[in-house]
């Protein structure tokens, strides 16, 4: 079986307390993309917005040296517990994206950031919505990752980020190109709307982000230095 035909990996048995994003289909897509990279033993991987640590644990299981970052103390503690329960070594830091690892570079950066468009202009500072709300266009965190990742990647490094098609995949590709990265969409999947999007369907349609679709497209974007 080739890397391109790898099935979606089964989710690891991880705890996910209230307020920490529970691994879903987007997480599994990103784990599969991560496994395609091969991850030679000793590769250094940075997981931005780690949540439960699902991606960090998956990379550690492949022999990578993993650093996981989240701005939420609850997510940091959850990742530490999940790494211990999975018997994997993961360095977990609390901080704001790559600011948590100043001066360090990585072979792979992975991220499943908050990306759900929200009718509120201000990002939530606490509560469950902090793990998915990302501004009116859903790009508040995606844009920052596109801008910050190139300087934290080694010359041969790879960025893998997943987000909803509602956030405009073309905008991500263009932003990465302006940052000197060659980027492509490597995976697409259509999934049923979750409860958050279902609750916002009237607003999303008024904003022109949705028409009559009843499925959400999720994309994985891969980028490397041009």
PDB file of N, CA and C in Angstrom, residues 126-195:
ATOM      1  N   UNK A 126     -11.876  32.388  26.309  1.00  0.00           N
ATOM      2  CA  UNK A 126     -12.067  31.217  27.169  1.00  0.00           C
ATOM      3  C   UNK A 126     -13.286  30.449  26.659  1.00  0.00           C
ATOM      4  N   UNK A 127     -13.471  29.262  27.211  1.00  0.00           N
ATOM      5  CA  UNK A 127     -14.629  28.457  26.838  1.00  0.00           C
ATOM      6  C   UNK A 127     -14.374  27.594  25.623  1.00  0.00           C
ATOM      7  N   UNK A 128     -15.336  26.722  25.332  1.00  0.00           N
ATOM      8  CA  UNK A 128     -15.183  25.759  24.239  1.00  0.00           C
ATOM      9  C   UNK A 128     -14.992  26.428  22.879  1.00  0.00           C
ATOM     10  N   UNK A 129     -15.669  27.574  22.656  1.00  0.00           N
ATOM     11  CA  UNK A 129     -15.595  28.236  21.348  1.00  0.00           C
ATOM     12  C   UNK A 129     -14.184  28.666  20.992  1.00  0.00           C
ATOM     13  N   UNK A 130     -13.323  28.786  21.981  1.00  0.00           N
ATOM     14  CA  UNK A 130     -11.935  29.184  21.717  1.00  0.00           C
ATOM     15  C   UNK A 130     -11.224  28.183  20.812  1.00  0.00           C
ATOM     16  N   UNK A 131     -11.687  26.930  20.820  1.00  0.00           N
ATOM     17  CA  UNK A 131     -11.019  25.900  20.027  1.00  0.00           C
ATOM     18  C   UNK A 131     -11.532  25.817  18.601  1.00  0.00           C
ATOM     19  N   UNK A 132     -12.556  26.631  18.240  1.00  0.00           N
ATOM     20  CA  UNK A 132     -13.001  26.596  16.843  1.00  0.00           C
ATOM     21  C   UNK A 132     -13.287  27.978  16.238  1.00  0.00           C
ATOM     22  N   UNK A 133     -13.694  28.971  17.017  1.00  0.00           N
ATOM     23  CA  UNK A 133     -14.022  30.265  16.432  1.00  0.00           C
ATOM     24  C   UNK A 133     -12.773  30.991  15.949  1.00  0.00           C
ATOM     25  N   UNK A 134     -12.859  31.588  14.748  1.00  0.00           N
ATOM     26  CA  UNK A 134     -11.676  32.219  14.153  1.00  0.00           C
ATOM     27  C   UNK A 134     -12.013  33.480  13.375  1.00  0.00           C
ATOM     28  N   UNK A 135     -12.909  34.297  13.917  1.00  0.00           N
ATOM     29  CA  UNK A 135     -13.228  35.552  13.251  1.00  0.00           C
ATOM     30  C   UNK A 135     -14.265  35.393  12.163  1.00  0.00           C
ATOM     31  N   UNK A 136     -14.654  36.501  11.570  1.00  0.00           N
ATOM     32  CA  UNK A 136     -15.776  36.481  10.625  1.00  0.00           C
ATOM     33  C   UNK A 136     -15.478  35.690   9.355  1.00  0.00           C
ATOM     34  N   UNK A 137     -14.200  35.619   8.964  1.00  0.00           N
ATOM     35  CA  UNK A 137     -13.863  34.838   7.771  1.00  0.00           C
ATOM     36  C   UNK A 137     -13.200  33.508   8.115  1.00  0.00           C
ATOM     37  N   UNK A 138     -13.050  33.221   9.403  1.00  0.00           N
ATOM     38  CA  UNK A 138     -12.442  31.956   9.818  1.00  0.00           C
ATOM     39  C   UNK A 138     -10.938  31.898   9.648  1.00  0.00           C
ATOM     40  N   UNK A 139     -10.302  33.014   9.335  1.00  0.00           N
ATOM     41  CA  UNK A 139      -8.889  33.000   8.971  1.00  0.00           C
ATOM     42  C   UNK A 139      -7.970  33.654  10.012  1.00  0.00           C
ATOM     43  N   UNK A 140      -8.488  34.014  11.155  1.00  0.00           N
ATOM     44  CA  UNK A 140      -7.673  34.737  12.135  1.00  0.00           C
ATOM     45  C   UNK A 140      -6.404  33.978  12.499  1.00  0.00           C
ATOM     46  N   UNK A 141      -6.508  32.667  12.699  1.00  0.00           N
ATOM     47  CA  UNK A 141      -5.334  31.864  13.040  1.00  0.00           C
ATOM     48  C   UNK A 141      -4.636  31.332  11.798  1.00  0.00           C
ATOM     49  N   UNK A 142      -5.403  30.988  10.766  1.00  0.00           N
ATOM     50  CA  UNK A 142      -4.805  30.455   9.531  1.00  0.00           C
ATOM     51  C   UNK A 142      -3.828  31.468   8.943  1.00  0.00           C
ATOM     52  N   UNK A 143      -4.227  32.730   8.887  1.00  0.00           N
ATOM     53  CA  UNK A 143      -3.347  33.761   8.329  1.00  0.00           C
ATOM     54  C   UNK A 143      -2.054  33.881   9.131  1.00  0.00           C
ATOM     55  N   UNK A 144      -2.170  33.833  10.442  1.00  0.00           N
ATOM     56  CA  UNK A 144      -0.978  33.974  11.279  1.00  0.00           C
ATOM     57  C   UNK A 144      -0.034  32.784  11.109  1.00  0.00           C
ATOM     58  N   UNK A 145      -0.591  31.610  10.932  1.00  0.00           N
ATOM     59  CA  UNK A 145       0.253  30.433  10.709  1.00  0.00           C
ATOM     60  C   UNK A 145       0.965  30.533   9.363  1.00  0.00           C
ATOM     61  N   UNK A 146       0.246  30.968   8.346  1.00  0.00           N
ATOM     62  CA  UNK A 146       0.873  31.151   7.030  1.00  0.00           C
ATOM     63  C   UNK A 146       2.048  32.125   7.108  1.00  0.00           C
ATOM     64  N   UNK A 147       1.912  33.169   7.908  1.00  0.00           N
ATOM     65  CA  UNK A 147       2.954  34.186   8.019  1.00  0.00           C
ATOM     66  C   UNK A 147       4.128  33.723   8.885  1.00  0.00           C
ATOM     67  N   UNK A 148       3.832  32.955   9.924  1.00  0.00           N
ATOM     68  CA  UNK A 148       4.870  32.599  10.890  1.00  0.00           C
ATOM     69  C   UNK A 148       5.631  31.330  10.536  1.00  0.00           C
ATOM     70  N   UNK A 149       4.974  30.383   9.871  1.00  0.00           N
ATOM     71  CA  UNK A 149       5.579  29.072   9.647  1.00  0.00           C
ATOM     72  C   UNK A 149       6.868  29.105   8.817  1.00  0.00           C
ATOM     73  N   UNK A 150       6.963  29.904   7.745  1.00  0.00           N
ATOM     74  CA  UNK A 150       8.174  29.837   6.925  1.00  0.00           C
ATOM     75  C   UNK A 150       9.470  30.053   7.706  1.00  0.00           C
ATOM     76  N   UNK A 151       9.484  30.973   8.652  1.00  0.00           N
ATOM     77  CA  UNK A 151      10.718  31.238   9.385  1.00  0.00           C
ATOM     78  C   UNK A 151      11.014  30.159  10.420  1.00  0.00           C
ATOM     79  N   UNK A 152      10.030  29.324  10.750  1.00  0.00           N
ATOM     80  CA  UNK A 152      10.252  28.246  11.704  1.00  0.00           C
ATOM     81  C   UNK A 152      10.493  26.900  11.021  1.00  0.00           C
ATOM     82  N   UNK A 153      10.493  26.905   9.688  1.00  0.00           N
ATOM     83  CA  UNK A 153      10.743  25.680   8.922  1.00  0.00           C
ATOM     84  C   UNK A 153      12.167  25.654   8.398  1.00  0.00           C
ATOM     85  N   UNK A 154      12.809  24.512   8.469  1.00  0.00           N
ATOM     86  CA  UNK A 154      14.104  24.345   7.826  1.00  0.00           C
ATOM     87  C   UNK A 154      13.928  24.400   6.315  1.00  0.00           C
ATOM     88  N   UNK A 155      15.032  24.584   5.589  1.00  0.00           N
ATOM     89  CA  UNK A 155      14.938  24.765   4.143  1.00  0.00           C
ATOM     90  C   UNK A 155      14.225  23.607   3.461  1.00  0.00           C
ATOM     91  N   UNK A 156      14.390  22.412   3.977  1.00  0.00           N
ATOM     92  CA  UNK A 156      13.718  21.249   3.400  1.00  0.00           C
ATOM     93  C   UNK A 156      12.425  20.907   4.139  1.00  0.00           C
ATOM     94  N   UNK A 157      11.977  21.816   4.998  1.00  0.00           N
ATOM     95  CA  UNK A 157      10.833  21.530   5.843  1.00  0.00           C
ATOM     96  C   UNK A 157       9.499  21.618   5.137  1.00  0.00           C
ATOM     97  N   UNK A 158       8.470  21.094   5.801  1.00  0.00           N
ATOM     98  CA  UNK A 158       7.121  21.014   5.237  1.00  0.00           C
ATOM     99  C   UNK A 158       6.109  21.520   6.263  1.00  0.00           C
ATOM    100  N   UNK A 159       5.173  22.330   5.792  1.00  0.00           N
ATOM    101  CA  UNK A 159       4.036  22.771   6.578  1.00  0.00           C
ATOM    102  C   UNK A 159       2.803  22.000   6.138  1.00  0.00           C
ATOM    103  N   UNK A 160       2.047  21.462   7.090  1.00  0.00           N
ATOM    104  CA  UNK A 160       0.777  20.795   6.821  1.00  0.00           C
ATOM    105  C   UNK A 160      -0.282  21.453   7.697  1.00  0.00           C
ATOM    106  N   UNK A 161      -1.303  22.016   7.066  1.00  0.00           N
ATOM    107  CA  UNK A 161      -2.359  22.684   7.823  1.00  0.00           C
ATOM    108  C   UNK A 161      -3.711  22.272   7.250  1.00  0.00           C
ATOM    109  N   UNK A 162      -4.674  22.066   8.116  1.00  0.00           N
ATOM    110  CA  UNK A 162      -6.017  21.682   7.693  1.00  0.00           C
ATOM    111  C   UNK A 162      -6.989  22.792   8.076  1.00  0.00           C
ATOM    112  N   UNK A 163      -7.958  23.048   7.191  1.00  0.00           N
ATOM    113  CA  UNK A 163      -9.023  23.986   7.545  1.00  0.00           C
ATOM    114  C   UNK A 163     -10.225  23.780   6.632  1.00  0.00           C
ATOM    115  N   UNK A 164     -11.305  24.431   6.971  1.00  0.00           N
ATOM    116  CA  UNK A 164     -12.538  24.317   6.204  1.00  0.00           C
ATOM    117  C   UNK A 164     -12.428  25.066   4.881  1.00  0.00           C
ATOM    118  N   UNK A 165     -13.130  24.549   3.868  1.00  0.00           N
ATOM    119  CA  UNK A 165     -13.229  25.276   2.610  1.00  0.00           C
ATOM    120  C   UNK A 165     -13.936  26.605   2.767  1.00  0.00           C
ATOM    121  N   UNK A 166     -14.687  26.774   3.846  1.00  0.00           N
ATOM    122  CA  UNK A 166     -15.349  28.049   4.108  1.00  0.00           C
ATOM    123  C   UNK A 166     -14.343  29.171   4.301  1.00  0.00           C
ATOM    124  N   UNK A 167     -13.105  28.819   4.668  1.00  0.00           N
ATOM    125  CA  UNK A 167     -12.063  29.820   4.913  1.00  0.00           C
ATOM    126  C   UNK A 167     -11.332  30.229   3.642  1.00  0.00           C
ATOM    127  N   UNK A 168     -11.653  29.590   2.513  1.00  0.00           N
ATOM    128  CA  UNK A 168     -11.044  29.937   1.228  1.00  0.00           C
ATOM    129  C   UNK A 168      -9.627  29.368   1.096  1.00  0.00           C
ATOM    130  N   UNK A 169      -9.545  28.155   0.573  1.00  0.00           N
ATOM    131  CA  UNK A 169      -8.246  27.503   0.395  1.00  0.00           C
ATOM    132  C   UNK A 169      -7.343  28.296  -0.534  1.00  0.00           C
ATOM    133  N   UNK A 170      -7.932  28.947  -1.540  1.00  0.00           N
ATOM    134  CA  UNK A 170      -7.111  29.737  -2.466  1.00  0.00           C
ATOM    135  C   UNK A 170      -6.428  30.884  -1.747  1.00  0.00           C
ATOM    136  N   UNK A 171      -7.102  31.475  -0.781  1.00  0.00           N
ATOM    137  CA  UNK A 171      -6.485  32.555  -0.010  1.00  0.00           C
ATOM    138  C   UNK A 171      -5.283  32.045   0.770  1.00  0.00           C
ATOM    139  N   UNK A 172      -5.368  30.823   1.273  1.00  0.00           N
ATOM    140  CA  UNK A 172      -4.238  30.237   1.989  1.00  0.00           C
ATOM    141  C   UNK A 172      -3.072  29.993   1.047  1.00  0.00           C
ATOM    142  N   UNK A 173      -3.357  29.452  -0.124  1.00  0.00           N
ATOM    143  CA  UNK A 173      -2.296  29.199  -1.100  1.00  0.00           C
ATOM    144  C   UNK A 173      -1.619  30.501  -1.508  1.00  0.00           C
ATOM    145  N   UNK A 174      -2.409  31.544  -1.719  1.00  0.00           N
ATOM    146  CA  UNK A 174      -1.848  32.832  -2.134  1.00  0.00           C
ATOM    147  C   UNK A 174      -1.013  33.452  -1.019  1.00  0.00           C
ATOM    148  N   UNK A 175      -1.478  33.349   0.205  1.00  0.00           N
ATOM    149  CA  UNK A 175      -0.734  33.941   1.316  1.00  0.00           C
ATOM    150  C   UNK A 175       0.596  33.229   1.512  1.00  0.00           C
ATOM    151  N   UNK A 176       0.582  31.900   1.392  1.00  0.00           N
ATOM    152  CA  UNK A 176       1.818  31.142   1.521  1.00  0.00           C
ATOM    153  C   UNK A 176       2.781  31.466   0.377  1.00  0.00           C
ATOM    154  N   UNK A 177       2.245  31.657  -0.818  1.00  0.00           N
ATOM    155  CA  UNK A 177       3.098  32.014  -1.960  1.00  0.00           C
ATOM    156  C   UNK A 177       3.782  33.356  -1.722  1.00  0.00           C
ATOM    157  N   UNK A 178       3.053  34.313  -1.155  1.00  0.00           N
ATOM    158  CA  UNK A 178       3.646  35.611  -0.859  1.00  0.00           C
ATOM    159  C   UNK A 178       4.736  35.511   0.204  1.00  0.00           C
ATOM    160  N   UNK A 179       4.644  34.458   1.033  1.00  0.00           N
ATOM    161  CA  UNK A 179       5.653  34.237   2.068  1.00  0.00           C
ATOM    162  C   UNK A 179       6.811  33.377   1.564  1.00  0.00           C
ATOM    163  N   UNK A 180       6.822  33.101   0.245  1.00  0.00           N
ATOM    164  CA  UNK A 180       7.921  32.344  -0.343  1.00  0.00           C
ATOM    165  C   UNK A 180       7.760  30.839  -0.289  1.00  0.00           C
ATOM    166  N   UNK A 181       6.519  30.378  -0.139  1.00  0.00           N
ATOM    167  CA  UNK A 181       6.259  28.950  -0.048  1.00  0.00           C
ATOM    168  C   UNK A 181       5.538  28.447  -1.290  1.00  0.00           C
ATOM    169  N   UNK A 182       5.878  27.226  -1.694  1.00  0.00           N
ATOM    170  CA  UNK A 182       5.140  26.541  -2.754  1.00  0.00           C
ATOM    171  C   UNK A 182       4.096  25.663  -2.078  1.00  0.00           C
ATOM    172  N   UNK A 183       2.819  25.934  -2.321  1.00  0.00           N
ATOM    173  CA  UNK A 183       1.751  25.263  -1.578  1.00  0.00           C
ATOM    174  C   UNK A 183       0.733  24.628  -2.517  1.00  0.00           C
ATOM    175  N   UNK A 184       0.192  23.513  -2.096  1.00  0.00           N
ATOM    176  CA  UNK A 184      -0.853  22.815  -2.850  1.00  0.00           C
ATOM    177  C   UNK A 184      -1.871  22.218  -1.874  1.00  0.00           C
ATOM    178  N   UNK A 185      -3.071  21.984  -2.374  1.00  0.00           N
ATOM    179  CA  UNK A 185      -4.073  21.229  -1.619  1.00  0.00           C
ATOM    180  C   UNK A 185      -3.837  19.759  -1.906  1.00  0.00           C
ATOM    181  N   UNK A 186      -3.562  18.986  -0.866  1.00  0.00           N
ATOM    182  CA  UNK A 186      -3.250  17.561  -1.054  1.00  0.00           C
ATOM    183  C   UNK A 186      -4.408  16.648  -0.708  1.00  0.00           C
ATOM    184  N   UNK A 187      -5.354  17.121   0.070  1.00  0.00           N
ATOM    185  CA  UNK A 187      -6.505  16.304   0.465  1.00  0.00           C
ATOM    186  C   UNK A 187      -7.750  17.172   0.529  1.00  0.00           C
ATOM    187  N   UNK A 188      -8.871  16.592   0.119  1.00  0.00           N
ATOM    188  CA  UNK A 188     -10.170  17.225   0.265  1.00  0.00           C
ATOM    189  C   UNK A 188     -11.154  16.173   0.749  1.00  0.00           C
ATOM    190  N   UNK A 189     -12.057  16.571   1.614  1.00  0.00           N
ATOM    191  CA  UNK A 189     -13.085  15.649   2.077  1.00  0.00           C
ATOM    192  C   UNK A 189     -14.356  16.434   2.344  1.00  0.00           C
ATOM    193  N   UNK A 190     -15.485  15.838   2.021  1.00  0.00           N
ATOM    194  CA  UNK A 190     -16.780  16.428   2.321  1.00  0.00           C
ATOM    195  C   UNK A 190     -17.363  15.712   3.530  1.00  0.00           C
ATOM    196  N   UNK A 191     -17.716  16.484   4.544  1.00  0.00           N
ATOM    197  CA  UNK A 191     -18.236  15.897   5.773  1.00  0.00           C
ATOM    198  C   UNK A 191     -19.522  16.617   6.167  1.00  0.00           C
ATOM    199  N   UNK A 192     -20.409  15.937   6.873  1.00  0.00           N
ATOM    200  CA  UNK A 192     -21.646  16.600   7.332  1.00  0.00           C
ATOM    201  C   UNK A 192     -21.331  17.749   8.276  1.00  0.00           C
ATOM    202  N   UNK A 193     -22.171  18.765   8.250  1.00  0.00           N
ATOM    203  CA  UNK A 193     -21.996  19.880   9.173  1.00  0.00           C
ATOM    204  C   UNK A 193     -22.101  19.387  10.611  1.00  0.00           C
ATOM    205  N   UNK A 194     -21.208  19.906  11.447  1.00  0.00           N
ATOM    206  CA  UNK A 194     -21.294  19.641  12.874  1.00  0.00           C
ATOM    207  C   UNK A 194     -22.275  20.600  13.527  1.00  0.00           C
ATOM    208  N   UNK A 195     -22.489  20.454  14.837  1.00  0.00           N
ATOM    209  CA  UNK A 195     -23.486  21.287  15.521  1.00  0.00           C
ATOM    210  C   UNK A 195     -23.179  22.781  15.471  1.00  0.00           C
TER     211      UNK A 195
END
